[in-house]
mmCIF file of C-alpha atoms in Angstrom:
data_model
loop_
_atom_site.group_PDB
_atom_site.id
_atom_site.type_symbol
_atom_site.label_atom_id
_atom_site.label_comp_id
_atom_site.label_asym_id
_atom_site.label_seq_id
_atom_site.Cartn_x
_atom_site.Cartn_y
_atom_site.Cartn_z
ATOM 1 C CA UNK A 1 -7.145 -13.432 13.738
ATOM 2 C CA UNK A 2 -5.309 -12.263 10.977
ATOM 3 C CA UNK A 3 -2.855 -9.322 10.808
ATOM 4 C CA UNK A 4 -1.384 -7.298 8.299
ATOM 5 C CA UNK A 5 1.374 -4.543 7.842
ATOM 6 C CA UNK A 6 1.154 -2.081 4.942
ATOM 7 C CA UNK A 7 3.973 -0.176 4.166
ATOM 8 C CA UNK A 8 3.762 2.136 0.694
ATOM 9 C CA UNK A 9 5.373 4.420 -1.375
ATOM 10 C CA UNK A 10 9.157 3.627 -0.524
ATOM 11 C CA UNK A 11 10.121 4.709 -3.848
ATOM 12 C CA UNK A 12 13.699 3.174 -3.263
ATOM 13 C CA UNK A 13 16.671 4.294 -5.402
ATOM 14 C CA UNK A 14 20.289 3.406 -4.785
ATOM 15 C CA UNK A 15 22.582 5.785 -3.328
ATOM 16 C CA UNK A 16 24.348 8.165 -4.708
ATOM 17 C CA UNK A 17 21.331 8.678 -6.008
ATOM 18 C CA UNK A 18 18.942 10.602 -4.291
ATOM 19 C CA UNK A 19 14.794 11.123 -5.076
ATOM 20 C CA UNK A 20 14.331 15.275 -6.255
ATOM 21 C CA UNK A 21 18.152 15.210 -5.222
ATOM 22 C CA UNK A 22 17.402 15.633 -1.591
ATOM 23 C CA UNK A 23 15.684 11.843 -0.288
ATOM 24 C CA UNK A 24 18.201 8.873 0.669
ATOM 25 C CA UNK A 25 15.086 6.388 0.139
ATOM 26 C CA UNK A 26 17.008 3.376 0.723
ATOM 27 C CA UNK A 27 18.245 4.759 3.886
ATOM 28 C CA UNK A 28 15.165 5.882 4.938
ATOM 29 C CA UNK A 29 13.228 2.361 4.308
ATOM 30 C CA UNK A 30 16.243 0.730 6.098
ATOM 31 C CA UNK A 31 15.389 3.208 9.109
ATOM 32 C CA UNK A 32 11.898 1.965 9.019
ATOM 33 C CA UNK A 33 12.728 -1.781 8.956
ATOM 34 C CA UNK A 34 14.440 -1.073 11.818
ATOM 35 C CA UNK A 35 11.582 0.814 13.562
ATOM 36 C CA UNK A 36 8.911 -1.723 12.527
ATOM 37 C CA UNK A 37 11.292 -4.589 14.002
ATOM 38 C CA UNK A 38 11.355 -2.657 17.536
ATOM 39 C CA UNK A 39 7.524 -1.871 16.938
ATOM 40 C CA UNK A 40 7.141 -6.285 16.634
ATOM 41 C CA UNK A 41 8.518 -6.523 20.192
ATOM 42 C CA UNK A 42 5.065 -4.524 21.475
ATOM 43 C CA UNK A 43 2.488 -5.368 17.955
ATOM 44 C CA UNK A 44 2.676 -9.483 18.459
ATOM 45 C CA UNK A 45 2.774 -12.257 15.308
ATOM 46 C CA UNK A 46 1.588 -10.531 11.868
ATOM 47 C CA UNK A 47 0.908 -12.691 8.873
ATOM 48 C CA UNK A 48 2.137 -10.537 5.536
ATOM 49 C CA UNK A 49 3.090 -7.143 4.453
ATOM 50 C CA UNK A 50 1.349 -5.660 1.481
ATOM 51 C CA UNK A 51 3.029 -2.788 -0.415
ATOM 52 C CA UNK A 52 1.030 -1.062 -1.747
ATOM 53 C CA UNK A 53 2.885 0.800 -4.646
ATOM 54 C CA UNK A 54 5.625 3.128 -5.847
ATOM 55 C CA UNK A 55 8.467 0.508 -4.051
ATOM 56 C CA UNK A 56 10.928 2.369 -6.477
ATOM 57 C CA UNK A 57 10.800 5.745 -7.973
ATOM 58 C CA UNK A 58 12.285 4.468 -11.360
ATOM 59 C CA UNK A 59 11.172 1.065 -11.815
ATOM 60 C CA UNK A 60 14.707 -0.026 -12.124
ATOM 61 C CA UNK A 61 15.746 -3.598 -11.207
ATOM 62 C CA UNK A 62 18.951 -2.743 -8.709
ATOM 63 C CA UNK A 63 16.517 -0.490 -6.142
ATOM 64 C CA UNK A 64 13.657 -3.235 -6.038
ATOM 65 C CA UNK A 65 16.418 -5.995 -5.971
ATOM 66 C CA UNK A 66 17.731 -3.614 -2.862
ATOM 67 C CA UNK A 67 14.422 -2.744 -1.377
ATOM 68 C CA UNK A 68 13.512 -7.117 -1.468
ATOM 69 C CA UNK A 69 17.218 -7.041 0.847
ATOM 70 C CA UNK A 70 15.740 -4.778 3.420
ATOM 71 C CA UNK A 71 12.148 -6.229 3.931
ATOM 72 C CA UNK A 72 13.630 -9.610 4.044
ATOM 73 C CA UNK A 73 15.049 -8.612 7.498
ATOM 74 C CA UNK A 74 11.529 -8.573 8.770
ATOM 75 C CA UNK A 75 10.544 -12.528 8.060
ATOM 76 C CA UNK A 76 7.153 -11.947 7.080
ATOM 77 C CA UNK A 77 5.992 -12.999 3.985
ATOM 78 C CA UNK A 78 4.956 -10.111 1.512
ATOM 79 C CA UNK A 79 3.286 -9.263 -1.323
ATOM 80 C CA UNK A 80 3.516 -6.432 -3.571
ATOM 81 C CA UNK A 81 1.406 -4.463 -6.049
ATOM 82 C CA UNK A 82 2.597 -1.850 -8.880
ATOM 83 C CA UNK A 83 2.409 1.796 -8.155
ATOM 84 C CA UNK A 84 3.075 4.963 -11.157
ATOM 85 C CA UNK A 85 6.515 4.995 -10.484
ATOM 86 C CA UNK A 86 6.869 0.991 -10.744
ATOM 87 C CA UNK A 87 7.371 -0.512 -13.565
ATOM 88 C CA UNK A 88 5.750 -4.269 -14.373
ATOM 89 C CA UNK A 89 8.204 -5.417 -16.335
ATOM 90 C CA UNK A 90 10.891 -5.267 -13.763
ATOM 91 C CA UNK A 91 8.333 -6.367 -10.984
ATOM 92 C CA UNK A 92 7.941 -9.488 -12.483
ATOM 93 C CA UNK A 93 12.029 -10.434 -12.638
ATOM 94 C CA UNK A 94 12.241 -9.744 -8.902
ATOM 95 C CA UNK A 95 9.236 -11.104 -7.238
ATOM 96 C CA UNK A 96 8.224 -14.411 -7.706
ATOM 97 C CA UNK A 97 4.528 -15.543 -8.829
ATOM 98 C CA UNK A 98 3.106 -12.034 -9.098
ATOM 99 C CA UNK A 99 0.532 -13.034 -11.875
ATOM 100 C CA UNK A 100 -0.733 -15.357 -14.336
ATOM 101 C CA UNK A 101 1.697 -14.824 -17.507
ATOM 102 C CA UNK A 102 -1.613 -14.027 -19.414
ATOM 103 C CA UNK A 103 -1.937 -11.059 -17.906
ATOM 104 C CA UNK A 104 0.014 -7.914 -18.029
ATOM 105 C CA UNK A 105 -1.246 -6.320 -15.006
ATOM 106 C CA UNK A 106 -0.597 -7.900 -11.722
ATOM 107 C CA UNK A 107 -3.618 -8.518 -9.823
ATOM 108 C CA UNK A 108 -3.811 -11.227 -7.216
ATOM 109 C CA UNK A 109 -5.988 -12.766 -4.598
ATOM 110 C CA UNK A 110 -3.967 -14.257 -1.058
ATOM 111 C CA UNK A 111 -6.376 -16.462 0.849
ATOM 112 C CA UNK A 112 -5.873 -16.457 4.582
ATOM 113 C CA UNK A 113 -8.069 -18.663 7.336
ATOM 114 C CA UNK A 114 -10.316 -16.174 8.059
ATOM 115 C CA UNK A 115 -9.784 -13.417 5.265
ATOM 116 C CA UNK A 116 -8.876 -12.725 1.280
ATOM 117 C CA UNK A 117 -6.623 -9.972 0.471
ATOM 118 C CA UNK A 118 -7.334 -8.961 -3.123
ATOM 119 C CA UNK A 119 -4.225 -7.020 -4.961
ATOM 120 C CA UNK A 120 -5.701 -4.160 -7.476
ATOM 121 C CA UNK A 121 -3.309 -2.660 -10.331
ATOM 122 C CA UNK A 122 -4.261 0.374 -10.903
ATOM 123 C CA UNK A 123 -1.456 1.757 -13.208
ATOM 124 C CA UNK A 124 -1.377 3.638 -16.716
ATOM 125 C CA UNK A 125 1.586 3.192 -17.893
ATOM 126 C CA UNK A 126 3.343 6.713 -18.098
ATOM 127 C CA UNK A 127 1.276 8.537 -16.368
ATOM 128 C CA UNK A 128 1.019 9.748 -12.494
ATOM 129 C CA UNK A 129 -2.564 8.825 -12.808
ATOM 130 C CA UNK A 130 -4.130 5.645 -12.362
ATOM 131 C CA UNK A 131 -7.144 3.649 -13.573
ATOM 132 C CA UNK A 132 -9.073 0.496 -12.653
ATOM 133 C CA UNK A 133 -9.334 -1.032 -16.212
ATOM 134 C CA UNK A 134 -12.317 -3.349 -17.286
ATOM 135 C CA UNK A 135 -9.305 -6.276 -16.294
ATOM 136 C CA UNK A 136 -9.219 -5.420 -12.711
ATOM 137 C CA UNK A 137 -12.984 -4.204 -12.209
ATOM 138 C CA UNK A 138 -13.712 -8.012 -13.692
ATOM 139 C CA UNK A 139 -11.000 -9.281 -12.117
ATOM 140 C CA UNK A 140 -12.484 -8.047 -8.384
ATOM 141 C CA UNK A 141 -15.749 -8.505 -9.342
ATOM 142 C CA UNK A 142 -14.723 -12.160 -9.744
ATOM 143 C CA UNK A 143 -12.730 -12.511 -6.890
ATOM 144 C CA UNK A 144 -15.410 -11.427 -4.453
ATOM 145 C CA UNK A 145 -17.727 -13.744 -6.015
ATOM 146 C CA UNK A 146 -15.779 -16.410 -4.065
ATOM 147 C CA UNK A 147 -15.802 -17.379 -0.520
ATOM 148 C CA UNK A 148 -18.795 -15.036 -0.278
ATOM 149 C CA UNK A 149 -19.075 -15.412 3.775
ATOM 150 C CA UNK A 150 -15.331 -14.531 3.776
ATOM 151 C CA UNK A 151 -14.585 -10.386 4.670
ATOM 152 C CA UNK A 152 -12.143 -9.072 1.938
ATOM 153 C CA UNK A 153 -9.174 -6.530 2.243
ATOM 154 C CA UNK A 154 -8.796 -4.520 -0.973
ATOM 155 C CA UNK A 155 -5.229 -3.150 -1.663
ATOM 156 C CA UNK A 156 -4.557 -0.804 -4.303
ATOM 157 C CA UNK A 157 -2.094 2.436 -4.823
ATOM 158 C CA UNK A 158 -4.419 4.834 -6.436
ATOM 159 C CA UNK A 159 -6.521 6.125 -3.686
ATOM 160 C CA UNK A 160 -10.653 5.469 -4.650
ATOM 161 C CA UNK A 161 -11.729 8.729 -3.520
ATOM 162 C CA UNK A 162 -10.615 12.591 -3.626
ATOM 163 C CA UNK A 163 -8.085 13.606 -1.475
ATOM 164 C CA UNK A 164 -8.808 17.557 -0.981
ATOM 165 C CA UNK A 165 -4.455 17.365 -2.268
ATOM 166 C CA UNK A 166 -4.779 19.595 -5.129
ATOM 167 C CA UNK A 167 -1.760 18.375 -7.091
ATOM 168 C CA UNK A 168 -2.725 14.982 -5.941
ATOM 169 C CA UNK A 169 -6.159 14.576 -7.269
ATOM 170 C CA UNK A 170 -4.525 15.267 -10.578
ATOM 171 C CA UNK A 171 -3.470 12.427 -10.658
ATOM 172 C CA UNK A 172 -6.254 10.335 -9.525
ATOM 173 C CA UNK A 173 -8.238 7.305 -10.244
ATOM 174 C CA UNK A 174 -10.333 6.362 -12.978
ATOM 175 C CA UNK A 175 -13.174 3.739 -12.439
ATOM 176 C CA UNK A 176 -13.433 4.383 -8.919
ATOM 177 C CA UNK A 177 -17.745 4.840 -9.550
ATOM 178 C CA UNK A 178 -17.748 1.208 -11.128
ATOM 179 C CA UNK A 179 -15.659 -0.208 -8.443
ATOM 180 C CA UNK A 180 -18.061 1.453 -5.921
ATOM 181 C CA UNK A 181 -20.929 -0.423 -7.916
ATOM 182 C CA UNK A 182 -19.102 -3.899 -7.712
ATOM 183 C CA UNK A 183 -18.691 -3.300 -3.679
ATOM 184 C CA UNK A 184 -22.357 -2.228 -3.348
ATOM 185 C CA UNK A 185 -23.170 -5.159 -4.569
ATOM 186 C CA UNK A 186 -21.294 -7.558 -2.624
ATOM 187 C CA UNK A 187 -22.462 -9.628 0.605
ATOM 188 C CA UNK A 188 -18.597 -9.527 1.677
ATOM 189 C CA UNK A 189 -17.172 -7.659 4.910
ATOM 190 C CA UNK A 190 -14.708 -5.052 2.930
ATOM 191 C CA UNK A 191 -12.113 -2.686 3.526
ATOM 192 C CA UNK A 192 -9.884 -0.790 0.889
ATOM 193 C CA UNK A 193 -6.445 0.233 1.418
ATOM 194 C CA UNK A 194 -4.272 2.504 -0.627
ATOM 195 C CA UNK A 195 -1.099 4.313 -0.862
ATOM 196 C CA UNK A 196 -0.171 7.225 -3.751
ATOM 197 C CA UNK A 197 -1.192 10.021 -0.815
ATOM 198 C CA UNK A 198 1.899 10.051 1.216
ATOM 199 C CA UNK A 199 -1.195 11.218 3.851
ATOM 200 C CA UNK A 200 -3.304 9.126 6.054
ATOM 201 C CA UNK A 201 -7.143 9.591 5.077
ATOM 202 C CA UNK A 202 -10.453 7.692 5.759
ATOM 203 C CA UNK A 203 -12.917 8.097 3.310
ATOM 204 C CA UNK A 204 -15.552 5.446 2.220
ATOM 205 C CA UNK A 205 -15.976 3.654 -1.601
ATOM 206 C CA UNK A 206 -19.271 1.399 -2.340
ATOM 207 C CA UNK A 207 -20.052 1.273 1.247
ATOM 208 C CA UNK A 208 -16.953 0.076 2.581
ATOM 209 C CA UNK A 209 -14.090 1.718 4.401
ATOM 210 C CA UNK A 210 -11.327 3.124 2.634
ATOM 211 C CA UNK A 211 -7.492 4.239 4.271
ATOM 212 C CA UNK A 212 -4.712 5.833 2.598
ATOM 213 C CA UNK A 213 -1.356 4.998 4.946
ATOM 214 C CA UNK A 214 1.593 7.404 5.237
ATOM 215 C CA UNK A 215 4.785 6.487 3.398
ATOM 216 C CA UNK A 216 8.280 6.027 4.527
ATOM 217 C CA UNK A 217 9.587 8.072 1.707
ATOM 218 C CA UNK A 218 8.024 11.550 2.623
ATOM 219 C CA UNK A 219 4.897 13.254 3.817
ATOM 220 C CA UNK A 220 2.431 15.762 1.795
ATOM 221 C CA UNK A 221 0.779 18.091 3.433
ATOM 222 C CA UNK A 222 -2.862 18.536 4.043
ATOM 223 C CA UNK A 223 -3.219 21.582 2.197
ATOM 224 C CA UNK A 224 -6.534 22.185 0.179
ATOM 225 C CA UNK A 225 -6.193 25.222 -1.114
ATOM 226 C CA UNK A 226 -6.519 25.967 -4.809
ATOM 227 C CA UNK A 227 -2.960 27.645 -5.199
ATOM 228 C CA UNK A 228 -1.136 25.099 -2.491
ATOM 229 C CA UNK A 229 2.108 24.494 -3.504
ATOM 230 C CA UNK A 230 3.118 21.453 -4.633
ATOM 231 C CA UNK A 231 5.878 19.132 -2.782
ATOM 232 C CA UNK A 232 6.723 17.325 -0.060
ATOM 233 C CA UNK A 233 7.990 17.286 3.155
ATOM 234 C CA UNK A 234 10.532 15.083 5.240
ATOM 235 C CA UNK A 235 8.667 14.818 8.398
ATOM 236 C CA UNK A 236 8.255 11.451 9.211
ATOM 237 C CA UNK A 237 5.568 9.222 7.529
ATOM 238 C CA UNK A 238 4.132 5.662 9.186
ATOM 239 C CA UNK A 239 2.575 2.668 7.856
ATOM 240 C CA UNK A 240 -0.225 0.661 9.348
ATOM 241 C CA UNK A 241 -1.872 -2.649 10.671
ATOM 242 C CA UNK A 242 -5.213 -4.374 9.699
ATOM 243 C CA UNK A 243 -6.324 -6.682 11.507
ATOM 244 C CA UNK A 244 -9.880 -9.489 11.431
ATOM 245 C CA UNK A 245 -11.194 -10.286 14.790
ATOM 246 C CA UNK A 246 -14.732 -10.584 14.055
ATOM 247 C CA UNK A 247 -14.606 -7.098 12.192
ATOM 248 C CA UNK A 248 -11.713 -4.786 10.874
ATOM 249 C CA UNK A 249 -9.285 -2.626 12.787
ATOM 250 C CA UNK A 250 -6.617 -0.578 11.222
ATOM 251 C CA UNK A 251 -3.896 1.301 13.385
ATOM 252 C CA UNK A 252 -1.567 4.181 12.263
ATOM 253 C CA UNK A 253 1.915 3.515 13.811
ATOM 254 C CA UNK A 254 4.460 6.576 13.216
ATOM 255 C CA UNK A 255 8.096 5.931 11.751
ATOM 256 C CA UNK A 256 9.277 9.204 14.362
ATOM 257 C CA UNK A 257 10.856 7.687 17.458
ATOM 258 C CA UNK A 258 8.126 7.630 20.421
ATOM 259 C CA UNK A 259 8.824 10.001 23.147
ATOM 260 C CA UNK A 260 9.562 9.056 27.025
ATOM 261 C CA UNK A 261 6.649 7.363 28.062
ATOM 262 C CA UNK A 262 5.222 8.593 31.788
ATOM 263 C CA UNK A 263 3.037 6.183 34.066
ATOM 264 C CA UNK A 264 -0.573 7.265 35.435
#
């Protein structure tokens, strides 16, 4: 069995400094290590934590070099993939072996016993939007064209698939059609996870299952009206687990403290 956190969209800054002046990010990812440390005690061993995205909101080198302090407490190896708000250039001074220097983007494929996680970046730089260029559509076309008989978890920022989130959809994903073609047409087991959403959602892409987790920043609202305003909330967000045991299972777990639990 293999099993896998996802946290996303921490979007860390360093205090005093605060995201749309009101979000402590750093404190609020620390609050969350701390959560997901309690949450070990019941969850059991877990092989690697993918981020998937938007780790800082300004791509500066002091929050990720504060947010690689915090998940360290956790022990687990992890891996990370650019978001909008990330920056590569910084990404690649403070995480190690992220991709080949030939490359600018920062795809990557992590082979584990029993399943491949393949790491998609979807950024444009600039932009909230995103896009799978002809680089990473080749690059995952390739990747899945290995260890055919192996299943494949997909992780991305930009969600594949419309959200109903107005302001969100936006700033969406281009190439999402052509990555549904490549998964069509592979033999593998997939799943597709995502960030970007700040929302969990289960859609499908290509045949294959697609989730966006909550993040531990802040929460949007499922709102899908045309003239929904556009923010977010501080309610608490989550992350999840995927796990391979002979097929996948993904579980929501909350960052809100659980309430007093009451016997049958």
């Amino acid at each position: 069995m293999t099993r896998i956190l996802q946290l996303t969209d921490t979007h860390v800054v360093c205090p005093p400094n605060k995201v749309s002046g009101v979000l402590d990010t750093l404190t609020l990812f620390e609050d969350a290590i701390t959560k997901i440390e309690q949450d070990l005690e019941k969850l059991g061993h877990v092989d690697a934590i993918i981020v998937t995205g938007d780790i800082t909101d300004h791509g500066d080198v002091e929050s990720y070099d504060a947010f690689n302090s915090v998940i360290r407490r956790l022990g687990i190896p992890y891996f990370v993939i650019p978001g909008n708000h990330d920056l590569r250039s910084s990404m690649h001074h403070c995480f190690e072996n992220l991709t080949p220097a030939t490359s600018d983007e920062i795809n990557w494929v992590k082979h584990f016993p029993d399943l491949d996680i393949i790491g998609l970046d979807t950024v444009i730089p600039g932009q909230g939007g995103g896009r799978l260029s002809p680089t990473a559509l080749a690059f995952l076309e390739h990747a899945l064209t290995r260890h055919p008989d192996k299943p494949a978890l997909i992780a991305m920022h930009h969600p594949p698939f419309a959200s109903g989130i107005q302001f969100m959809d936006a700033i969406g994903l281009e190439g999402a059609d052509e990555m549904a073609e490549i998964l069509e047409k592979s033999p593998r087991d997939v799943r597709v996870i995502c960030g970007h959403l700040h929302n969990s959602i289960v859609a499908t892409i290509g045949g294959a299952t697609v989730l966006s987790s909550p993040a531990t920043a802040s929460s949007f609202l499922t709102d899908h009206r045309s003239d929904a305003p556009v923010g977010f909330t501080q309610d608490p967000g989550g992350y999840m687990l995927h796990e391979w045991n002979k097929g996948f299972r993904s579980t929501y777990l909350p960052l809100a403290s659980s309430g007093q639990l009451y016997p049958f």
